[in-house]
Coordinates of C-alpha atoms in Angstrom, one line a residue:
X1 CA 141.7 8.0 74.5
X2 CA 143.1 5.1 72.9
X3 CA 144.8 2.5 74.9
X4 CA 148.4 2.1 74.6
X5 CA 148.7 -1.7 74.3
X6 CA 152.3 -1.6 75.4
X7 CA 151.5 -0.1 78.5
X8 CA 148.5 -2.2 78.9
X9 CA 150.4 -5.3 78.9
X10 CA 153.2 -3.6 81.1
X11 CA 150.4 -3.2 83.7
X12 CA 148.9 -6.4 83.6
X13 CA 152.5 -8.0 83.9
X14 CA 153.0 -6.1 86.7
X15 CA 149.7 -7.1 88.5
X16 CA 150.6 -10.7 87.7
X17 CA 153.8 -10.4 89.0
X18 CA 152.4 -9.1 92.3
X19 CA 149.8 -11.9 92.3
X20 CA 152.5 -14.4 91.9
X21 CA 154.4 -12.8 94.7
X22 CA 151.4 -13.3 96.7
X23 CA 151.1 -16.8 95.9
X24 CA 154.5 -17.7 97.0
X25 CA 153.9 -16.2 100.4
X26 CA 150.9 -18.5 100.9
X27 CA 151.3 -21.6 103.2
X28 CA 150.4 -23.8 100.3
X29 CA 151.1 -27.5 99.9
X30 CA 152.1 -26.9 96.3
X31 CA 153.5 -23.2 96.0
X32 CA 153.6 -21.1 92.9
X33 CA 150.1 -21.4 91.6
X34 CA 147.9 -18.7 90.3
X35 CA 144.1 -19.1 90.1
X36 CA 142.4 -18.1 86.8
X37 CA 138.6 -17.3 86.5
X38 CA 137.1 -17.7 83.0
X39 CA 134.0 -15.9 82.3
X40 CA 131.9 -13.8 79.7
X41 CA 130.4 -10.4 80.1
X42 CA 127.4 -8.8 78.5
X43 CA 125.5 -11.0 76.1
X44 CA 128.5 -13.3 75.5
X45 CA 131.3 -11.4 73.8
X46 CA 134.1 -13.8 74.5
X47 CA 136.5 -15.0 76.8
X48 CA 137.5 -13.0 79.8
X49 CA 140.2 -13.8 82.6
X50 CA 140.9 -12.6 86.1
X51 CA 143.6 -13.9 88.2
X52 CA 144.1 -14.4 91.9
X53 CA 147.0 -15.5 94.0
X54 CA 144.6 -16.6 97.1
X55 CA 141.3 -17.3 95.5
X56 CA 139.6 -14.3 97.1
X57 CA 141.0 -11.2 95.5
X58 CA 140.6 -11.3 91.9
X59 CA 142.3 -9.3 89.1
X60 CA 140.6 -8.5 85.8
X61 CA 143.3 -9.2 83.1
X62 CA 141.5 -6.6 80.9
X63 CA 140.8 -7.9 77.5
X64 CA 139.0 -10.7 75.5
X65 CA 141.1 -13.6 75.0
X66 CA 139.0 -15.1 72.5
X67 CA 135.8 -13.9 70.5
X68 CA 133.3 -16.3 69.3
X69 CA 132.8 -17.3 65.8
X70 CA 130.8 -20.1 65.7
X71 CA 127.1 -21.2 66.2
X72 CA 125.1 -18.3 66.9
X73 CA 128.1 -16.3 67.6
X74 CA 128.1 -16.0 71.3
X75 CA 130.4 -17.0 73.9
X76 CA 128.7 -17.8 77.3
X77 CA 129.3 -20.1 80.4
X78 CA 133.0 -20.8 79.1
X79 CA 134.8 -23.5 80.8
X80 CA 138.4 -24.7 80.5
X81 CA 140.0 -28.0 81.7
X82 CA 143.7 -28.7 81.1
X83 CA 143.7 -32.4 80.4
X84 CA 146.5 -34.9 81.3
X85 CA 148.3 -33.9 77.9
X86 CA 148.8 -30.7 78.9
X87 CA 146.3 -28.8 76.4
X88 CA 143.7 -26.5 77.6
X89 CA 140.4 -27.4 76.0
X90 CA 137.5 -24.7 76.5
X91 CA 133.8 -25.4 75.7
X92 CA 130.9 -22.7 75.6
X93 CA 127.4 -22.2 74.9
X94 CA 127.3 -20.3 71.6
X95 CA 123.4 -19.4 71.6
X96 CA 120.3 -19.9 73.4
X97 CA 118.6 -22.2 70.7
X98 CA 121.8 -23.8 69.5
X99 CA 121.7 -27.7 69.6
X100 CA 125.6 -27.7 69.6
X101 CA 128.5 -26.0 71.7
X102 CA 131.8 -24.2 71.0
X103 CA 135.2 -25.7 71.4
X104 CA 138.7 -24.5 70.9
X105 CA 142.1 -25.5 72.4
X106 CA 145.4 -23.8 73.4
X107 CA 148.7 -24.7 75.3
X108 CA 149.1 -21.2 76.5
X109 CA 145.6 -19.7 76.9
X110 CA 146.7 -16.8 74.4
X111 CA 146.7 -18.8 71.2
X112 CA 143.8 -20.7 70.0
X113 CA 143.1 -23.3 67.7
X114 CA 140.3 -22.8 65.0
X115 CA 137.1 -22.6 66.8
X116 CA 134.6 -25.7 66.0
X117 CA 131.1 -26.3 66.6
X118 CA 130.2 -29.5 68.1
X119 CA 126.5 -30.6 67.3
X120 CA 126.1 -32.4 70.5
X121 CA 122.4 -32.6 70.2
X122 CA 122.3 -32.7 66.2
X123 CA 120.8 -36.0 65.6
X124 CA 118.6 -35.8 68.9
X125 CA 114.7 -35.4 68.0
X126 CA 113.3 -32.6 70.4
X127 CA 116.5 -31.0 71.6
X128 CA 115.8 -27.4 72.0
X129 CA 119.1 -26.2 73.5
X130 CA 122.5 -26.7 74.7
X131 CA 123.6 -24.8 77.8
X132 CA 126.7 -24.5 80.0
X133 CA 128.9 -27.3 78.7
X134 CA 131.9 -28.4 81.1
X135 CA 134.4 -31.2 80.6
X136 CA 136.2 -33.1 83.3
X137 CA 138.5 -36.1 82.7
X138 CA 137.5 -39.5 83.5
X139 CA 140.8 -41.2 84.8
X140 CA 139.4 -44.7 85.0
X141 CA 137.7 -44.6 81.6
X142 CA 140.7 -42.6 80.1
X143 CA 138.4 -40.3 78.5
X144 CA 137.1 -36.8 78.6
X145 CA 133.6 -36.3 79.5
X146 CA 131.6 -33.3 78.4
X147 CA 128.4 -32.4 80.2
X148 CA 125.6 -30.2 78.8
X149 CA 122.0 -29.1 80.1
X150 CA 119.1 -29.5 77.4
X151 CA 115.3 -29.3 77.4
X152 CA 114.3 -32.2 75.1
X153 CA 110.6 -32.4 74.3
X154 CA 108.4 -35.2 75.4
X155 CA 111.1 -36.3 77.7
X156 CA 110.3 -36.4 81.7
X157 CA 106.6 -35.2 81.0
X158 CA 106.1 -35.4 85.0
X159 CA 108.0 -32.3 85.4
X160 CA 106.7 -30.3 82.4
X161 CA 105.4 -26.9 83.5
X162 CA 104.2 -23.6 82.1
X163 CA 106.5 -21.8 84.5
X164 CA 109.8 -23.5 84.1
X165 CA 111.9 -25.3 81.4
X166 CA 112.4 -28.9 81.7
X167 CA 116.1 -29.3 81.5
X168 CA 118.2 -32.4 82.3
X169 CA 122.2 -32.7 82.5
X170 CA 123.4 -35.1 79.5
X171 CA 127.0 -36.2 78.3
X172 CA 129.0 -37.2 75.6
X173 CA 132.6 -38.9 75.9
X174 CA 135.7 -38.6 73.5
X175 CA 139.2 -39.4 73.6
X176 CA 140.3 -37.0 71.0
X177 CA 137.7 -34.3 70.6
X178 CA 137.1 -35.7 67.2
X179 CA 135.0 -38.5 67.6
X180 CA 132.3 -38.5 70.4
X181 CA 129.6 -40.9 71.8
X182 CA 126.0 -40.3 71.4
X183 CA 124.5 -38.2 74.2
X184 CA 123.4 -40.1 77.1
X185 CA 121.5 -39.2 80.3
X186 CA 124.0 -37.8 83.0
X187 CA 121.8 -36.7 85.9
X188 CA 118.2 -36.8 86.6
X189 CA 117.6 -35.6 90.4
X190 CA 113.8 -35.7 89.8
X191 CA 113.5 -31.9 88.6
X192 CA 114.5 -29.2 86.0
X193 CA 118.0 -28.1 86.4
X194 CA 121.1 -26.4 84.8
X195 CA 124.9 -25.5 85.1
X196 CA 126.2 -28.8 86.3
X197 CA 129.4 -28.9 87.3
X198 CA 131.6 -32.1 88.5
X199 CA 134.5 -32.0 91.0
X200 CA 136.4 -35.0 92.4
X201 CA 136.4 -35.3 96.2
X202 CA 138.7 -38.1 97.1
X203 CA 137.1 -41.4 96.0
X204 CA 133.8 -39.8 94.9
X205 CA 132.4 -37.5 92.1
X206 CA 130.2 -34.7 93.1
X207 CA 127.9 -33.0 90.7
X208 CA 126.9 -29.5 91.7
X209 CA 123.9 -27.8 89.8
X210 CA 121.3 -25.2 89.9
X211 CA 117.6 -26.3 90.4
X212 CA 115.3 -24.5 87.6
X213 CA 113.6 -21.3 88.9
X214 CA 109.8 -20.8 88.9
X215 CA 109.9 -17.1 87.9
X216 CA 106.3 -16.5 87.8
X217 CA 105.8 -17.6 91.3
X218 CA 109.1 -15.8 92.5
X219 CA 110.6 -19.2 93.6
X220 CA 114.1 -19.4 92.9
X221 CA 116.0 -22.8 92.3
X222 CA 118.4 -23.9 94.9
X223 CA 122.2 -24.8 94.4
X224 CA 122.1 -28.6 95.0
X225 CA 124.5 -31.5 95.0
X226 CA 124.6 -35.1 94.0
X227 CA 127.2 -37.8 94.9
X228 CA 128.5 -40.9 92.9
X229 CA 131.3 -43.5 93.1
X230 CA 132.2 -43.5 89.5
X231 CA 132.5 -40.6 87.2
X232 CA 129.3 -41.5 85.0
X233 CA 127.3 -42.3 88.1
X234 CA 124.7 -43.1 89.0
X235 CA 124.5 -39.8 91.0
X236 CA 122.4 -39.6 94.4
X237 CA 120.8 -36.6 95.2
X238 CA 121.8 -34.9 98.7
X239 CA 118.7 -33.8 100.5
X240 CA 120.1 -30.6 101.9
X241 CA 120.9 -27.8 99.2
X242 CA 124.0 -25.6 99.5
X243 CA 122.5 -22.3 98.7
X244 CA 118.7 -21.9 98.9
X245 CA 116.0 -19.0 98.5
X246 CA 118.6 -16.8 96.5
X247 CA 118.8 -15.9 92.7
X248 CA 121.9 -17.9 92.1
X249 CA 123.2 -19.7 89.0
X250 CA 126.5 -20.9 87.5
X251 CA 128.2 -22.7 90.4
X252 CA 131.9 -23.3 90.1
X253 CA 134.1 -24.7 92.7
X254 CA 137.9 -25.1 93.8
X255 CA 139.8 -26.3 96.7
X256 CA 142.8 -25.0 98.5
X257 CA 144.4 -25.6 102.1
X258 CA 141.6 -28.2 103.1
X259 CA 138.8 -25.6 102.1
X260 CA 136.2 -26.0 99.3
X261 CA 134.9 -22.8 97.8
X262 CA 131.8 -22.6 95.7
X263 CA 131.3 -19.5 93.8
X264 CA 127.9 -18.5 92.4
X265 CA 126.7 -16.0 90.1
X266 CA 123.6 -13.7 91.8
X267 CA 122.5 -13.0 88.2
X268 CA 119.8 -10.5 89.2
X269 CA 122.0 -8.4 91.6
X270 CA 125.0 -8.6 89.3
X271 CA 127.4 -10.0 91.7
X272 CA 128.9 -13.0 93.0
X273 CA 128.4 -14.9 96.1
X274 CA 131.1 -17.2 97.8
X275 CA 130.5 -20.0 100.1
X276 CA 133.2 -22.3 102.0
X277 CA 133.4 -25.8 103.5
X278 CA 135.6 -28.0 104.8
X279 CA 133.4 -31.2 105.0
X280 CA 130.5 -30.7 102.5
X281 CA 128.3 -30.8 105.5
X282 CA 128.4 -27.1 106.5
X283 CA 128.9 -24.0 104.2
X284 CA 129.9 -20.7 105.5
X285 CA 128.9 -17.4 103.5
X286 CA 132.5 -15.8 103.1
X287 CA 131.1 -13.4 100.2
X288 CA 132.7 -10.5 102.0
X289 CA 135.9 -11.9 102.1
X290 CA 136.0 -12.6 98.1
X291 CA 136.1 -10.0 95.6
X292 CA 135.3 -11.2 92.1
X293 CA 136.2 -8.8 89.2
X294 CA 133.2 -6.7 88.2
X295 CA 131.1 -7.9 85.2
X296 CA 132.0 -11.5 85.4
X297 CA 129.2 -13.8 84.3
X298 CA 129.1 -17.6 84.9
X299 CA 132.8 -18.4 85.2
X300 CA 134.8 -21.4 86.2
X301 CA 138.1 -21.6 88.2
X302 CA 141.1 -23.3 87.4
X303 CA 144.8 -23.6 88.8
X304 CA 147.6 -22.6 86.5
X305 CA 151.4 -22.3 87.3
X306 CA 152.1 -18.7 88.3
X307 CA 154.4 -18.5 85.3
X308 CA 152.0 -19.1 82.8
X309 CA 149.5 -16.5 84.1
X310 CA 152.4 -14.0 83.9
X311 CA 152.9 -15.1 80.4
X312 CA 149.4 -14.2 79.5
X313 CA 149.8 -10.7 80.0
X314 CA 152.8 -10.2 77.9
X315 CA 152.3 -12.7 74.9
X316 CA 150.7 -11.6 71.8
X317 CA 148.4 -14.1 70.1
X318 CA 149.1 -15.3 66.4
X319 CA 146.4 -14.8 63.9
X320 CA 145.2 -18.4 64.5
X321 CA 147.3 -21.2 66.0
X322 CA 147.1 -24.5 64.9
X323 CA 145.5 -27.4 66.7
X324 CA 147.7 -28.0 69.9
X325 CA 149.8 -31.0 69.9
X326 CA 149.5 -33.0 73.1
X327 CA 152.3 -33.8 75.0
X328 CA 153.9 -37.2 75.2
X329 CA 152.8 -39.4 78.2
X330 CA 154.9 -39.7 81.3
X331 CA 156.6 -43.2 81.4
X332 CA 156.6 -43.5 85.2
X333 CA 153.6 -43.3 87.2
X334 CA 153.2 -40.6 89.9
X335 CA 155.4 -37.7 90.4
X336 CA 158.8 -38.3 89.7
X337 CA 162.1 -36.4 88.9
X338 CA 165.8 -36.5 88.3
X339 CA 165.7 -39.8 86.4
X340 CA 168.8 -41.9 86.1
X341 CA 168.4 -44.5 83.2
X342 CA 170.6 -47.5 83.3
X343 CA 170.9 -50.7 81.3
X344 CA 172.0 -53.9 83.3
X345 CA 172.0 -57.1 81.5
X346 CA 168.8 -57.2 79.4
X347 CA 166.8 -54.9 81.4
X348 CA 166.4 -51.1 81.6
X349 CA 166.3 -49.3 84.9
X350 CA 165.2 -46.0 86.1
X351 CA 166.1 -44.4 89.4
X352 CA 164.2 -41.4 90.0
X353 CA 163.5 -38.8 92.8
X354 CA 160.1 -39.5 94.2
X355 CA 158.5 -36.1 94.2
X356 CA 157.0 -34.8 97.7
X357 CA 155.9 -31.3 98.9
X358 CA 158.9 -28.9 99.0
X359 CA 161.3 -31.7 97.9
X360 CA 160.9 -33.4 101.3
X361 CA 161.4 -36.9 99.9
X362 CA 162.7 -39.5 102.2
X363 CA 163.1 -42.6 100.0
X364 CA 164.3 -44.0 96.8
X365 CA 162.4 -46.7 94.2
X366 CA 163.3 -48.4 91.1
X367 CA 161.4 -48.9 87.9
X368 CA 162.2 -51.5 85.3
X369 CA 161.3 -52.2 81.5
X370 CA 162.4 -54.8 78.9
X371 CA 161.9 -52.5 76.1
X372 CA 161.9 -48.6 77.2
X373 CA 157.9 -48.8 76.6
X374 CA 156.5 -51.0 79.5
X375 CA 157.8 -49.7 82.9
X376 CA 156.7 -51.3 85.9
X377 CA 157.6 -50.1 89.6
X378 CA 160.0 -52.7 91.3
X379 CA 160.3 -51.7 95.1
X380 CA 161.6 -49.1 97.2
X381 CA 165.7 -49.5 97.1
X382 CA 166.6 -47.2 100.2
X383 CA 164.6 -45.3 102.9
X384 CA 166.9 -42.5 103.9
X385 CA 164.7 -41.6 107.0
X386 CA 165.4 -45.2 108.6
X387 CA 168.4 -46.6 106.9
X388 CA 171.0 -43.9 107.2
X389 CA 172.5 -42.5 110.5
X390 CA 173.5 -39.0 108.9
X391 CA 170.6 -37.8 107.3
X392 CA 166.8 -38.5 107.3
X393 CA 165.0 -36.3 104.3
X394 CA 165.8 -34.5 101.0
X395 CA 166.5 -37.8 99.2
X396 CA 167.2 -36.7 95.7
X397 CA 168.8 -37.6 92.4
X398 CA 169.8 -41.2 92.9
X399 CA 172.0 -43.1 90.0
X400 CA 173.4 -46.5 90.0
X401 CA 176.4 -48.1 88.3
X402 CA 177.6 -51.8 88.3
X403 CA 181.2 -53.1 88.8
X404 CA 182.2 -56.6 89.2
X405 CA 178.9 -57.7 90.3
X406 CA 178.0 -55.1 92.9
X407 CA 175.7 -52.1 92.4
X408 CA 176.5 -48.8 93.8
X409 CA 173.8 -46.3 94.4
X410 CA 175.1 -42.8 94.7
X411 CA 172.5 -40.3 96.1
X412 CA 171.9 -37.0 97.8
X413 CA 170.6 -36.8 101.3
X414 CA 170.4 -33.4 103.3
X415 CA 172.7 -31.5 101.0
X416 CA 175.5 -34.6 101.3
X417 CA 176.4 -37.4 98.7
X418 CA 176.1 -41.0 100.1
X419 CA 176.8 -44.4 98.6
X420 CA 175.1 -47.5 99.2
X421 CA 175.5 -51.2 97.7
X422 CA 173.6 -54.2 96.8
X423 CA 174.0 -57.4 94.8
X424 CA 170.7 -56.5 92.7
X425 CA 170.0 -53.7 90.6
X426 CA 166.6 -53.6 92.5
X427 CA 168.2 -53.5 95.7
X428 CA 167.8 -53.1 98.8
X429 CA 170.9 -51.0 99.0
X430 CA 172.8 -50.7 102.3
X431 CA 174.9 -47.7 103.4
X432 CA 178.4 -48.5 102.4
X433 CA 180.1 -45.9 104.9
X434 CA 177.8 -45.1 107.6
X435 CA 178.6 -41.3 106.7
X436 CA 178.6 -39.2 103.5
X437 CA 180.9 -39.9 100.8
X438 CA 181.1 -36.4 99.9
X439 CA 180.0 -34.0 103.0
X440 CA 178.3 -30.8 102.4
X441 CA 180.7 -27.9 102.4
X442 CA 183.5 -29.9 100.9
X443 CA 182.4 -28.8 97.2
X444 CA 184.5 -26.1 95.4
X445 CA 182.2 -23.4 94.4
X446 CA 179.4 -25.8 94.2
X447 CA 176.8 -27.7 96.2
X448 CA 177.1 -31.3 97.0
X449 CA 174.4 -32.7 94.9
X450 CA 173.3 -34.6 91.7
X451 CA 176.0 -37.3 91.6
X452 CA 176.7 -38.9 88.4
X453 CA 179.2 -42.0 88.2
X454 CA 181.0 -42.8 85.1
X455 CA 183.6 -45.7 84.4
X456 CA 185.9 -45.0 81.6
X457 CA 187.2 -47.6 79.0
X458 CA 190.4 -48.0 81.2
X459 CA 188.4 -49.0 84.3
X460 CA 189.1 -45.6 86.1
X461 CA 185.8 -44.3 87.8
X462 CA 184.6 -40.9 88.2
X463 CA 182.0 -39.3 90.2
X464 CA 180.5 -36.1 89.0
X465 CA 178.4 -33.8 90.8
X466 CA 177.4 -30.1 91.6
X467 CA 174.9 -27.3 91.5
X468 CA 176.3 -24.0 90.8
X469 CA 178.5 -22.2 88.5
X470 CA 181.1 -25.2 88.2
X471 CA 180.9 -28.9 88.4
X472 CA 183.0 -31.1 90.3
X473 CA 184.6 -34.4 89.8
X474 CA 186.3 -36.9 91.9
X475 CA 188.3 -40.1 90.7
X476 CA 187.1 -43.2 92.5
X477 CA 189.1 -46.0 93.8
X478 CA 188.4 -49.6 92.5
X479 CA 186.3 -50.3 95.6
X480 CA 183.9 -47.4 94.3
X481 CA 183.4 -46.1 97.8
X482 CA 186.5 -44.1 98.2
X483 CA 187.5 -41.1 96.8
X484 CA 191.0 -41.1 95.0
X485 CA 192.8 -37.7 95.2
X486 CA 191.6 -34.0 95.2
X487 CA 188.5 -32.8 93.6
X488 CA 188.7 -31.4 90.1
X489 CA 186.4 -28.5 88.9
X490 CA 185.3 -28.4 85.3
X491 CA 183.8 -25.3 83.6
X492 CA 180.5 -25.8 82.0
X493 CA 178.8 -23.1 80.1
X494 CA 175.8 -21.6 82.0
X495 CA 175.9 -24.6 84.4
X496 CA 173.5 -25.0 87.4
X497 CA 173.2 -28.8 88.0
X498 CA 172.9 -32.4 87.0
X499 CA 176.0 -33.1 85.1
X500 CA 176.0 -36.3 83.0
X501 CA 178.9 -37.6 81.0
X502 CA 179.3 -40.4 78.5
X503 CA 181.7 -41.6 75.7
X504 CA 181.0 -42.0 72.3
X505 CA 183.4 -42.4 69.3
X506 CA 186.3 -41.7 71.6
X507 CA 184.9 -38.4 72.8
X508 CA 183.7 -37.3 76.1
X509 CA 180.1 -36.0 76.0
X510 CA 179.1 -33.7 78.9
X511 CA 175.4 -32.5 79.4
X512 CA 174.0 -30.6 82.0
X513 CA 170.9 -28.6 83.3
X514 CA 170.6 -24.8 83.2
X515 CA 168.4 -22.6 85.4
X516 CA 166.2 -23.4 88.4
X517 CA 164.2 -26.5 88.4
X518 CA 161.2 -24.3 89.3
X519 CA 161.5 -22.5 86.0
X520 CA 159.6 -23.3 83.0
X521 CA 163.1 -22.5 81.2
X522 CA 164.8 -25.5 83.2
X523 CA 166.8 -26.9 80.2
X524 CA 169.9 -29.0 79.0
X525 CA 173.1 -27.9 77.4
X526 CA 176.0 -29.8 76.1
X527 CA 179.8 -30.0 75.3
X528 CA 182.3 -32.3 74.2
X529 CA 186.0 -33.1 75.8
X530 CA 189.0 -35.3 74.9
X531 CA 189.4 -36.1 78.4
X532 CA 187.0 -37.0 81.3
X533 CA 188.2 -34.1 83.4
X534 CA 187.9 -31.7 80.6
X535 CA 188.3 -28.8 79.3
X536 CA 184.7 -28.9 77.8
X537 CA 183.9 -27.3 74.5
X538 CA 180.5 -26.0 73.9
X539 CA 179.1 -25.3 70.4
X540 CA 178.0 -21.8 69.4
X541 CA 174.9 -23.3 67.6
X542 CA 172.4 -25.8 69.0
X543 CA 174.3 -25.3 72.5
X544 CA 170.7 -26.1 74.1
X545 CA 169.4 -29.4 73.2
X546 CA 166.3 -30.0 75.3
X547 CA 164.0 -27.2 76.2
X548 CA 160.2 -26.2 76.8
X549 CA 157.8 -26.6 73.8
X550 CA 154.2 -26.2 74.3
X551 CA 152.7 -27.6 77.5
X552 CA 156.2 -29.4 78.0
X553 CA 158.1 -27.1 80.5
X554 CA 161.1 -27.5 82.6
X555 CA 162.5 -30.3 80.4
X556 CA 165.7 -31.2 82.1
X557 CA 167.6 -33.2 84.5
X558 CA 168.1 -36.1 82.7
X559 CA 170.6 -38.9 81.9
X560 CA 171.2 -41.2 78.9
X561 CA 171.2 -44.6 77.7
X562 CA 172.9 -46.4 74.6
X563 CA 171.0 -49.6 73.0
X564 CA 174.0 -51.9 72.9
X565 CA 175.4 -52.7 69.7
X566 CA 173.9 -49.7 68.0
X567 CA 174.4 -46.1 67.7
X568 CA 170.9 -45.5 69.2
X569 CA 170.4 -43.4 72.5
X570 CA 167.7 -42.2 74.5
X571 CA 167.2 -39.5 77.2
X572 CA 165.2 -39.9 80.2
X573 CA 164.4 -36.5 81.7
X574 CA 161.7 -34.7 83.8
X575 CA 159.2 -31.9 83.0
X576 CA 156.8 -30.0 85.4
X577 CA 153.9 -32.7 85.5
X578 CA 150.5 -32.2 83.3
X579 CA 148.1 -31.0 83.9
X580 CA 149.1 -28.9 87.1
X581 CA 152.4 -29.4 88.1
X582 CA 155.3 -27.5 89.1
X583 CA 158.8 -27.5 90.1
X584 CA 157.7 -30.0 93.2
X585 CA 155.4 -32.0 90.8
X586 CA 157.3 -33.6 88.0
X587 CA 157.1 -36.4 85.6
X588 CA 159.6 -38.9 83.9
X589 CA 159.4 -38.8 80.0
X590 CA 161.5 -40.2 77.3
X591 CA 163.1 -38.8 74.1
X592 CA 165.3 -40.2 71.5
X593 CA 168.6 -38.6 71.1
X594 CA 170.4 -38.3 67.7
X595 CA 173.5 -37.1 66.5
X596 CA 174.6 -35.1 63.4
X597 CA 177.4 -36.7 61.1
X598 CA 180.1 -34.6 62.9
X599 CA 179.0 -35.8 66.2
X600 CA 176.9 -32.9 67.5
X601 CA 173.9 -33.7 69.6
X602 CA 170.8 -32.8 67.7
X603 CA 168.2 -30.9 69.6
X604 CA 165.4 -32.9 71.1
X605 CA 161.6 -32.0 70.8
X606 CA 159.8 -32.7 74.3
X607 CA 156.6 -32.8 72.1
X608 CA 157.7 -35.8 70.3
X609 CA 157.4 -39.3 71.4
X610 CA 160.1 -41.8 70.9
X611 CA 158.0 -44.7 69.9
X612 CA 154.6 -45.0 68.0
X613 CA 151.9 -46.9 69.6
X614 CA 152.4 -50.7 69.0
X615 CA 156.1 -50.4 68.6
X616 CA 158.2 -53.0 70.3
X617 CA 160.7 -50.5 71.8
X618 CA 164.3 -51.4 72.3
X619 CA 164.4 -55.1 73.8
X620 CA 168.1 -56.2 74.3
X621 CA 169.2 -59.9 74.4
X622 CA 172.9 -61.4 75.2
X623 CA 174.2 -57.9 75.3
X624 CA 172.9 -56.7 71.8
X625 CA 169.6 -55.0 70.5
X626 CA 167.1 -57.5 69.5
X627 CA 165.6 -55.6 66.2
X628 CA 165.8 -52.0 64.8
X629 CA 163.5 -49.8 66.6
X630 CA 160.6 -47.8 65.2
X631 CA 160.4 -44.4 66.3
X632 CA 157.4 -41.7 66.7
X633 CA 159.1 -39.2 64.6

């Protein structure tokens, strides 16, 4: 009976929703992760995927996600890496005797770029094959490394034998998957081997691989490992194998909750085995507790956000996707969120939340830039755990404004809004009141988080904040640390949190975040008002001005800055970190914000860089822009 594709997709979606629910129940440091297992079946029919919430019980997603069309037309040993730009890059074995490998890229694992054949050993005399390619990212070299096994004639004659092949692991490097280095030797442990996979373990790199079989003698090669201090080696062979005496190949590894799991393909038995370690010294056979989907062959495991795994089941691929566009790089190091961007004097500053597990952040830091391009971390400006008497954790969404030579830091801590002061934009800041400025529970239909200070042209200061259906605003007295009168509520369309207010051409622009910060659909809406207290009018068209695109998701909780003397504006916002981030691992990114002739905010594309490489950015001197800026559009 023919399969009903609608029912099939619905079943997959239900299965993945169950997986996601299971993932959320796990005591994981970074929740909301689903594990994916890439594999082939049969002789190499194409990319198969299975999913797991816990890395133990796997569900086959039930279809071929990409059928091979290059080289000899096979897809064996598919390996997928998500790079720091958010693009998934897959390499695979295209045939038993091909001298190159297959390559395709995707941002969603459903729509793939045109397949390409990479002739890795095309110019290498004596190369007989190219097996089991894998890719990893070399952070020190800022490059991708592709490892691949090959038996090259007249190399390593000491280990040549009639009953085994003579493979070694080689590598090429690339920054763009367009130009590649010449192949070079990656690993020679002194014997034939295949199926090398490389993982990072703290400061060291570990290569795990299969020693060659001696099939005529019935001697099966062990799964062995070697260690290096840098990505490209040299690698030192460890004396004890991980698995020996068994017909195992295709090792793949993943780590969760302090335990590293090794999966190996028991190819003769048509099943997978699993081994587990906490220290790389002793390995326990946990095969009875791991149920890999039937039919899987030589796969690799990667972690993806649970929402992405759910999307895989419901999205229909296009005929052929264009080459994926990489996401712009983050502008601040590490995991940061809720960025407030300000210009004081001739220096730009960003005050973000420093992401910690489950949002349990305890301190604030500041970054500075002279041009919006080059950023450096200055210092910690407030340590909530030690500098406050009324809160110790949940330090979120800071913002700073200057008045009469004093800098005022407004921030969240344990559901309250506090204020601290300093004579410098880089702090340190001192708690101004010894208590919250706006205490938890005093809001009107809103939670007391995400403060945003604004000083109008007449000198009146306002403090906007809120998480909920409405935004709140207090007037502030001239001392900036005293509330002036009752709270006002402002209705904002689909408001969730993080209100932002600025003035342009006599109008008050309101912007705010919609949806949950953990959702990939976290986004920014806007409206305009004639008063800082509203009412706010939102447009019917282009109401959403910043939202997910490609690998850039959860693009919101932003702030804006104007380059003085111009009508050039920029928005600093956060997204889920790439490659493996979620609502607790985020990155700060910059976008150029533009307006239509009638004053509407144009939608911003989170996949567009604000500056091209080599641009000078937006330097400021004596209160005005130094020169027109070139943009990356």
